[in-house]
Structures are given as C-alpha cells and as structure tokens.
C-alpha cells in the first residue's frame, strides 16, 4: 500500500484514560517504517464525556481508524455505524475502522491477539483440557470468548467478585463456563491444561497474585497477560516448576497487528527489532528470544 495521492500521512490513534503508558505508538511507528509508509499514530487521552467529539474529529481529519482502551471499550459502541462479528460476540470494541466515506466499523482484536500469542509461545498447548481463567473484566470477556471459539471443553472462570463471574458466564458461556470461587483458585489449577491471569494482579503498582501452582501437571501452560513487568511473579514461579509460560507482550503486539491489517491491509510482524523497541520502552533488559516470549 502506498500513501494515497493527496494524503501526506496515514493517521491512526489510541484513545483511553489514562493513556500515557501506552506502547501502541511505538509499535505502529515501527510498522509504518517497515512498510515504507508515512504515518502517524498518537495516544490521546479522552474523558468519557469527550468520546463523541473525539470520534467526530477523527472522521473529519481523515483518520484510517483508532484503537480504544480502558475505559471506553463498550461506551464507544453507540457512536459506531456497524459492528463486525468479533465485536458483537465479545460485546466490546478495541479497534475502529473509518472508511473513506466516514463509516465507522467496530472490531475486537483482543481475542485474536491472545490466541496468536498462545499458539506462538506454547504451540501444542493442551486444548482438550479445561482452562482456568482468573478475572471477569473486559480482558477476560474477550479471552474466554476466543477460547470457547477454539473448542476448549470447559472454562473454569474465577474472579474475586462472584456476581461478575456468574454474569459473564451467563452472557458468553454457551454452557461451557463453570464458576469457581476466588478462594478455590488453587484447587482449580489441578484440573487445568492452561491457566490465564487476566486480572490486574501482579502488574506494577498492583497487589501480587497469590496462586499456588503445586497442583499443575507437567503439561500445564501458564499465561499472564500482564506485561509490565514482563516477567511477573506468576511466570517466574511457573518457570521454576519447569512449566511452559506465555507472557503478555505478544498479546498486545498481535492485537495491534490485527488492527494495522484492518486499517491498512498490511501484515504487521512481531520481529526482533520491534521486540527490542518495546522492551526498551518498558524499561526491560533485552533478553534472549524465548525467555521473554518470542
Ligand atoms: P480489564 O479490562 O483489563 O479486564 P477490568 O475490567 O477492570 O480490566 O478487570 C480487572 C480484573 O482484575 C477484574 O476481574 C477484577 O476483579 P473484580 O471483578 O472483583 O473487581 C480483578 N481485580 C482487580 N483487583 C483485584 C484484587 N485486589 N484481587 C482480585 N482481583 C482483582
């Protein structure tokens, strides 16, 4: 794809609140560079009351599209013209495409990013066993939907607030989600082929996630979607037990790559150069491929 005649730069952005921590500008700048395109991807802090005004500004200024992060992923829906099946099924939008005519279509690439990263970092993960998903927020919704779509037999959904777990299970479960009390999470590890942390626990500035992995079997895969820090205590504990682990950086990259494809029809890659840039932006030391999730 070339920059269209008459348009100096391709434009996209991410909106959220807060937003200054976002790694997306680094990622998309890398992909513009790789594709030889002149483009600009900015991170814009938008308060809930300013959402509609911001969306109109994107349309008026010929943006190709934008990403949406916390807290706007469901609040954006009324301002869109159409929802792609991914967004409809998950009930939230993380990517909007703006057509040349200004039509706004909502997509959700979080589930795709989650699965692509899982298949890359832990190919052959035991998809015939139940999955333990910790958390019942927006990320859990996208992840559980994606996992159910792959045909996993059962998801054990475990969250601090039980009502939220039950309501998510009722909403998206298709009879394949069992609700597990937060206090029972350690026991649930024993039956799981894959354990996914979608809570904020373990993230910089948050409390630690306490999870006993002693019940895990040798083939259990431990996936933490937290990427700051990249090597969370959960992943370190899993590695110390010799378990296969998946970190959260690849999910971020692959959801972004899927958005780049939607806007510009270009395959964006998670290459070593991008990984180095992201690690630097995170303040992490560059490390050997495989150790941090490639
Ligand atoms: P996201 O969109 O990233 O999923 P979210 O919707 O705010 O973010 O969800 C945050 C998740 O972290 C929720 O599952 C939340 O549990 P509650 O539903 O009980 O709020 C979980 N979480 C946050 N703080 C927690 C804590 N101290 N202990 C356990 N879970 C916690």
GROMACS .gro file of C-alpha atoms and ligand atoms in nm:
model
  325
    1UNK     CA    1   0.000   0.000   0.000
    2UNK     CA    2   0.121   0.349  -0.080
    3UNK     CA    3   0.020   0.673   0.085
    4UNK     CA    4  -0.286   0.776  -0.115
    5UNK     CA    5  -0.228   1.071  -0.351
    6UNK     CA    6  -0.309   1.397  -0.181
    7UNK     CA    7  -0.276   1.248   0.168
    8UNK     CA    8   0.058   1.323   0.327
    9UNK     CA    9   0.030   1.086   0.618
   10UNK     CA   10  -0.176   0.786   0.717
   11UNK     CA   11  -0.331   0.857   1.054
   12UNK     CA   12  -0.445   0.640   1.342
   13UNK     CA   13  -0.451   0.671   1.722
   14UNK     CA   14  -0.538   0.509   2.051
   15UNK     CA   15  -0.780   0.667   2.295
   16UNK     CA   16  -0.818   0.588   2.663
   17UNK     CA   17  -0.779   0.732   3.010
   18UNK     CA   18  -0.507   0.715   3.130
   19UNK     CA   19  -0.312   0.668   2.807
   20UNK     CA   20   0.042   0.795   2.851
   21UNK     CA   21   0.165   0.444   2.939
   22UNK     CA   22   0.054   0.304   2.602
   23UNK     CA   23   0.311   0.114   2.395
   24UNK     CA   24   0.094   0.128   2.084
   25UNK     CA   25   0.259   0.439   1.931
   26UNK     CA   26   0.599   0.260   1.939
   27UNK     CA   27   0.450  -0.047   1.774
   28UNK     CA   28   0.263   0.129   1.495
   29UNK     CA   29   0.553   0.365   1.420
   30UNK     CA   30   0.765   0.052   1.369
   31UNK     CA   31   0.513  -0.097   1.127
   32UNK     CA   32   0.478   0.228   0.929
   33UNK     CA   33   0.856   0.230   0.899
   34UNK     CA   34   0.872  -0.137   0.793
   35UNK     CA   35   0.605  -0.078   0.528
   36UNK     CA   36   0.780   0.235   0.399
   37UNK     CA   37   0.473   0.443   0.474
   38UNK     CA   38   0.447   0.790   0.610
   39UNK     CA   39   0.215   0.757   0.905
   40UNK     CA   40   0.130   0.893   1.242
   41UNK     CA   41  -0.016   0.701   1.537
   42UNK     CA   42  -0.077   0.903   1.851
   43UNK     CA   43  -0.202   0.829   2.202
   44UNK     CA   44  -0.482   1.065   2.301
   45UNK     CA   45  -0.628   1.093   2.649
   46UNK     CA   46  -1.005   1.119   2.617
   47UNK     CA   47  -1.250   1.157   2.905
   48UNK     CA   48  -1.583   0.969   2.876
   49UNK     CA   49  -1.776   1.292   2.808
   50UNK     CA   50  -1.547   1.380   2.519
   51UNK     CA   51  -1.578   1.050   2.336
   52UNK     CA   52  -1.829   1.161   2.073
   53UNK     CA   53  -1.641   1.483   1.996
   54UNK     CA   54  -1.318   1.288   1.954
   55UNK     CA   55  -1.477   1.034   1.719
   56UNK     CA   56  -1.613   1.319   1.501
   57UNK     CA   57  -1.267   1.478   1.494
   58UNK     CA   58  -1.116   1.151   1.368
   59UNK     CA   59  -1.377   1.136   1.090
   60UNK     CA   60  -1.326   1.498   0.993
   61UNK     CA   61  -0.948   1.464   0.985
   62UNK     CA   62  -0.946   1.153   0.763
   63UNK     CA   63  -0.805   0.907   1.018
   64UNK     CA   64  -0.795   0.547   0.892
   65UNK     CA   65  -0.912   0.431   1.233
   66UNK     CA   66  -0.832   0.416   1.601
   67UNK     CA   67  -0.786   0.182   1.895
   68UNK     CA   68  -0.985   0.206   2.214
   69UNK     CA   69  -0.866   0.108   2.556
   70UNK     CA   70  -0.990   0.132   2.915
   71UNK     CA   71  -1.247   0.273   2.998
   72UNK     CA   72  -1.414   0.321   2.657
   73UNK     CA   73  -1.437  -0.028   2.503
   74UNK     CA   74  -1.812  -0.063   2.549
   75UNK     CA   75  -1.903   0.307   2.575
   76UNK     CA   76  -1.782   0.359   2.217
   77UNK     CA   77  -2.047   0.130   2.069
   78UNK     CA   78  -2.334   0.386   2.038
   79UNK     CA   79  -2.110   0.614   1.829
   80UNK     CA   80  -2.038   0.349   1.564
   81UNK     CA   81  -2.230   0.263   1.247
   82UNK     CA   82  -2.156  -0.111   1.238
   83UNK     CA   83  -2.006  -0.389   1.447
   84UNK     CA   84  -1.800  -0.672   1.298
   85UNK     CA   85  -1.887  -1.022   1.433
   86UNK     CA   86  -1.580  -1.019   1.664
   87UNK     CA   87  -1.702  -0.705   1.843
   88UNK     CA   88  -2.063  -0.820   1.851
   89UNK     CA   89  -1.975  -1.154   2.004
   90UNK     CA   90  -1.740  -1.009   2.266
   91UNK     CA   91  -1.962  -0.707   2.332
   92UNK     CA   92  -1.671  -0.463   2.326
   93UNK     CA   93  -1.463  -0.280   2.068
   94UNK     CA   94  -1.087  -0.221   2.068
   95UNK     CA   95  -1.045  -0.120   1.702
   96UNK     CA   96  -1.248   0.109   1.479
   97UNK     CA   97  -1.203   0.138   1.103
   98UNK     CA   98  -1.311   0.461   0.935
   99UNK     CA   99  -1.394   0.417   0.567
  100UNK     CA  100  -1.325   0.686   0.309
  101UNK     CA  101  -1.694   0.776   0.334
  102UNK     CA  102  -1.660   0.815   0.712
  103UNK     CA  103  -1.842   0.492   0.805
  104UNK     CA  104  -1.728   0.367   1.148
  105UNK     CA  105  -1.700  -0.011   1.196
  106UNK     CA  106  -1.608  -0.161   1.535
  107UNK     CA  107  -1.389  -0.472   1.566
  108UNK     CA  108  -1.237  -0.658   1.856
  109UNK     CA  109  -0.885  -0.794   1.802
  110UNK     CA  110  -0.804  -0.877   2.167
  111UNK     CA  111  -0.914  -1.240   2.134
  112UNK     CA  112  -0.717  -1.286   1.810
  113UNK     CA  113  -0.409  -1.134   1.977
  114UNK     CA  114  -0.447  -1.358   2.281
  115UNK     CA  115  -0.471  -1.677   2.071
  116UNK     CA  116  -0.197  -1.589   1.824
  117UNK     CA  117   0.043  -1.525   2.111
  118UNK     CA  118  -0.061  -1.851   2.281
  119UNK     CA  119  -0.011  -2.054   1.963
  120UNK     CA  120   0.327  -1.890   1.901
  121UNK     CA  121   0.470  -1.919   2.251
  122UNK     CA  122   0.313  -2.250   2.355
  123UNK     CA  123   0.227  -2.438   2.036
  124UNK     CA  124   0.068  -2.771   2.122
  125UNK     CA  125  -0.089  -2.632   2.441
  126UNK     CA  126  -0.337  -2.889   2.580
  127UNK     CA  127  -0.658  -2.763   2.422
  128UNK     CA  128  -0.851  -3.076   2.517
  129UNK     CA  129  -0.839  -2.989   2.889
  130UNK     CA  130  -1.030  -2.729   3.092
  131UNK     CA  131  -0.885  -2.378   3.110
  132UNK     CA  132  -0.868  -2.177   3.433
  133UNK     CA  133  -0.930  -1.807   3.364
  134UNK     CA  134  -0.871  -1.566   3.653
  135UNK     CA  135  -1.071  -1.244   3.630
  136UNK     CA  136  -1.405  -1.141   3.483
  137UNK     CA  137  -1.337  -0.795   3.340
  138UNK     CA  138  -1.311  -0.680   2.979
  139UNK     CA  139  -0.998  -0.879   2.904
  140UNK     CA  140  -1.149  -1.199   3.046
  141UNK     CA  141  -1.456  -1.149   2.827
  142UNK     CA  142  -1.251  -1.132   2.506
  143UNK     CA  143  -1.020  -1.416   2.610
  144UNK     CA  144  -1.294  -1.655   2.724
  145UNK     CA  145  -1.487  -1.592   2.402
  146UNK     CA  146  -1.177  -1.665   2.192
  147UNK     CA  147  -1.103  -1.983   2.389
  148UNK     CA  148  -1.461  -2.109   2.356
  149UNK     CA  149  -1.438  -2.044   1.981
  150UNK     CA  150  -1.132  -2.272   1.962
  151UNK     CA  151  -1.341  -2.552   2.112
  152UNK     CA  152  -1.188  -2.594   2.459
  153UNK     CA  153  -1.413  -2.831   2.655
  154UNK     CA  154  -1.464  -2.609   2.961
  155UNK     CA  155  -1.355  -2.281   3.115
  156UNK     CA  156  -1.331  -2.251   3.493
  157UNK     CA  157  -1.394  -1.881   3.547
  158UNK     CA  158  -1.268  -1.749   3.877
  159UNK     CA  159  -1.299  -1.392   3.997
  160UNK     CA  160  -1.287  -1.203   4.326
  161UNK     CA  161  -1.643  -1.074   4.278
  162UNK     CA  162  -1.860  -1.379   4.223
  163UNK     CA  163  -2.158  -1.193   4.075
  164UNK     CA  164  -1.941  -1.065   3.792
  165UNK     CA  165  -1.817  -1.417   3.723
  166UNK     CA  166  -2.171  -1.553   3.709
  167UNK     CA  167  -2.296  -1.276   3.485
  168UNK     CA  168  -2.005  -1.319   3.240
  169UNK     CA  169  -2.063  -1.697   3.237
  170UNK     CA  170  -2.434  -1.645   3.165
  171UNK     CA  171  -2.356  -1.393   2.896
  172UNK     CA  172  -2.091  -1.572   2.689
  173UNK     CA  173  -2.062  -1.924   2.834
  174UNK     CA  174  -2.269  -2.134   2.591
  175UNK     CA  175  -2.295  -2.390   2.876
  176UNK     CA  176  -1.917  -2.436   2.886
  177UNK     CA  177  -1.820  -2.199   3.170
  178UNK     CA  178  -1.811  -2.317   3.533
  179UNK     CA  179  -1.796  -2.052   3.802
  180UNK     CA  180  -1.520  -2.108   4.058
  181UNK     CA  181  -1.498  -1.912   4.385
  182UNK     CA  182  -1.187  -1.696   4.422
  183UNK     CA  183  -1.090  -1.891   4.735
  184UNK     CA  184  -1.094  -2.215   4.532
  185UNK     CA  185  -0.846  -2.099   4.268
  186UNK     CA  186  -0.555  -2.307   4.395
  187UNK     CA  187  -0.758  -2.628   4.372
  188UNK     CA  188  -0.875  -2.542   4.023
  189UNK     CA  189  -0.514  -2.531   3.897
  190UNK     CA  190  -0.500  -2.911   3.928
  191UNK     CA  191  -0.763  -2.967   3.659
  192UNK     CA  192  -0.639  -2.709   3.410
  193UNK     CA  193  -0.433  -2.752   3.093
  194UNK     CA  194  -0.400  -2.376   3.065
  195UNK     CA  195  -0.412  -2.110   3.339
  196UNK     CA  196  -0.464  -1.748   3.233
  197UNK     CA  197  -0.431  -1.443   3.455
  198UNK     CA  198  -0.648  -1.163   3.316
  199UNK     CA  199  -0.667  -0.968   3.643
  200UNK     CA  200  -0.455  -0.663   3.717
  201UNK     CA  201  -0.280  -0.853   3.998
  202UNK     CA  202   0.096  -0.869   3.951
  203UNK     CA  203   0.103  -0.550   3.743
  204UNK     CA  204   0.333  -0.266   3.851
  205UNK     CA  205   0.156  -0.074   4.128
  206UNK     CA  206  -0.095  -0.353   4.198
  207UNK     CA  207  -0.102  -0.628   4.458
  208UNK     CA  208   0.067  -0.961   4.398
  209UNK     CA  209  -0.132  -1.251   4.259
  210UNK     CA  210  -0.127  -1.537   4.507
  211UNK     CA  211  -0.168  -1.863   4.318
  212UNK     CA  212  -0.030  -2.199   4.428
  213UNK     CA  213   0.093  -2.392   4.124
  214UNK     CA  214   0.178  -2.714   4.308
  215UNK     CA  215  -0.126  -2.889   4.159
  216UNK     CA  216  -0.020  -2.816   3.800
  217UNK     CA  217   0.072  -3.111   3.580
  218UNK     CA  218   0.386  -3.116   3.363
  219UNK     CA  219   0.199  -3.002   3.050
  220UNK     CA  220   0.009  -2.713   3.216
  221UNK     CA  221   0.074  -2.380   3.041
  222UNK     CA  222   0.072  -2.060   3.248
  223UNK     CA  223  -0.023  -1.741   3.060
  224UNK     CA  224  -0.009  -1.397   3.224
  225UNK     CA  225  -0.149  -1.112   3.013
  226UNK     CA  226   0.028  -0.858   3.237
  227UNK     CA  227   0.333  -0.720   3.052
  228UNK     CA  228   0.455  -0.461   3.300
  229UNK     CA  229   0.661  -0.621   3.443
  230UNK     CA  230   0.714  -0.872   3.166
  231UNK     CA  231   0.837  -1.145   3.398
  232UNK     CA  232   0.566  -1.143   3.662
  233UNK     CA  233   0.598  -1.341   3.984
  234UNK     CA  234   0.342  -1.585   3.844
  235UNK     CA  235   0.555  -1.657   3.536
  236UNK     CA  236   0.871  -1.686   3.746
  237UNK     CA  237   0.701  -1.935   3.980
  238UNK     CA  238   0.581  -2.136   3.679
  239UNK     CA  239   0.926  -2.141   3.518
  240UNK     CA  240   1.078  -2.253   3.847
  241UNK     CA  241   0.848  -2.555   3.826
  242UNK     CA  242   0.954  -2.622   3.467
  243UNK     CA  243   0.614  -2.520   3.325
  244UNK     CA  244   0.570  -2.362   2.986
  245UNK     CA  245   0.484  -1.992   3.014
  246UNK     CA  246   0.337  -1.722   2.792
  247UNK     CA  247   0.386  -1.353   2.870
  248UNK     CA  248   0.154  -1.067   2.783
  249UNK     CA  249   0.364  -0.863   2.540
  250UNK     CA  250   0.279  -1.079   2.239
  251UNK     CA  251  -0.095  -1.039   2.300
  252UNK     CA  252  -0.052  -0.663   2.292
  253UNK     CA  253   0.153  -0.684   1.973
  254UNK     CA  254  -0.080  -0.922   1.792
  255UNK     CA  255  -0.397  -0.729   1.874
  256UNK     CA  256  -0.218  -0.423   1.735
  257UNK     CA  257  -0.102  -0.611   1.426
  258UNK     CA  258  -0.460  -0.722   1.358
  259UNK     CA  259  -0.575  -0.358   1.383
  260UNK     CA  260  -0.296  -0.246   1.144
  261UNK     CA  261  -0.416  -0.509   0.897
  262UNK     CA  262  -0.777  -0.388   0.928
  263UNK     CA  263  -0.680  -0.026   0.861
  264UNK     CA  264  -0.406  -0.063   0.601
  265UNK     CA  265  -0.435  -0.421   0.471
  266UNK     CA  266  -0.070  -0.487   0.559
  267UNK     CA  267   0.063  -0.785   0.757
  268UNK     CA  268   0.249  -0.639   1.055
  269UNK     CA  269   0.515  -0.863   1.211
  270UNK     CA  270   0.642  -0.917   1.565
  271UNK     CA  271   1.010  -0.917   1.476
  272UNK     CA  272   1.321  -0.884   1.690
  273UNK     CA  273   1.357  -0.514   1.616
  274UNK     CA  274   1.004  -0.446   1.742
  275UNK     CA  275   1.063  -0.658   2.048
  276UNK     CA  276   1.377  -0.462   2.133
  277UNK     CA  277   1.193  -0.131   2.096
  278UNK     CA  278   0.909  -0.247   2.321
  279UNK     CA  279   1.144  -0.387   2.584
  280UNK     CA  280   1.330  -0.056   2.587
  281UNK     CA  281   1.002   0.134   2.623
  282UNK     CA  282   0.910  -0.093   2.914
  283UNK     CA  283   1.247  -0.040   3.076
  284UNK     CA  284   1.323  -0.413   3.045
  285UNK     CA  285   1.667  -0.551   2.960
  286UNK     CA  286   1.688  -0.705   2.614
  287UNK     CA  287   1.696  -1.083   2.657
  288UNK     CA  288   1.726  -1.399   2.458
  289UNK     CA  289   1.432  -1.492   2.233
  290UNK     CA  290   1.210  -1.744   2.406
  291UNK     CA  291   1.293  -1.617   2.753
  292UNK     CA  292   1.059  -1.326   2.727
  293UNK     CA  293   0.804  -1.463   2.497
  294UNK     CA  294   0.903  -1.495   2.134
  295LIG     P1  295  -0.966  -0.539   3.208
  295LIG     O1  296  -1.048  -0.465   3.108
  295LIG     O2  297  -0.817  -0.524   3.188
  295LIG     O3  298  -1.006  -0.682   3.222
  295LIG     P2  299  -1.116  -0.470   3.442
  295LIG     O4  300  -1.239  -0.488   3.363
  295LIG     O5  301  -1.103  -0.350   3.531
  295LIG     O6  302  -0.988  -0.465   3.349
  295LIG     O7  303  -1.092  -0.604   3.528
  295LIG     C1  304  -0.996  -0.612   3.628
  295LIG     C2  305  -0.998  -0.754   3.686
  295LIG     O8  306  -0.900  -0.760   3.790
  295LIG     C3  307  -1.131  -0.792   3.748
  295LIG     O9  308  -1.153  -0.929   3.728
  295LIG     C4  309  -1.108  -0.761   3.897
  295LIG    O10  310  -1.187  -0.835   3.987
  295LIG     P3  311  -1.332  -0.779   4.037
  295LIG    O11  312  -1.429  -0.814   3.928
  295LIG    O12  313  -1.356  -0.850   4.163
  295LIG    O13  314  -1.316  -0.629   4.055
  295LIG     C5  315  -0.964  -0.806   3.911
  295LIG     N1  316  -0.903  -0.748   4.030
  295LIG     C6  317  -0.869  -0.618   4.050
  295LIG     N2  318  -0.816  -0.603   4.174
  295LIG     C7  319  -0.818  -0.726   4.234
  295LIG     C8  320  -0.778  -0.777   4.361
  295LIG     N3  321  -0.723  -0.698   4.455
  295LIG     N4  322  -0.797  -0.910   4.386
  295LIG     C9  323  -0.851  -0.991   4.294
  295LIG     N5  324  -0.891  -0.948   4.170
  295LIG    C10  325  -0.876  -0.818   4.141
   0.00000   0.00000   0.00000
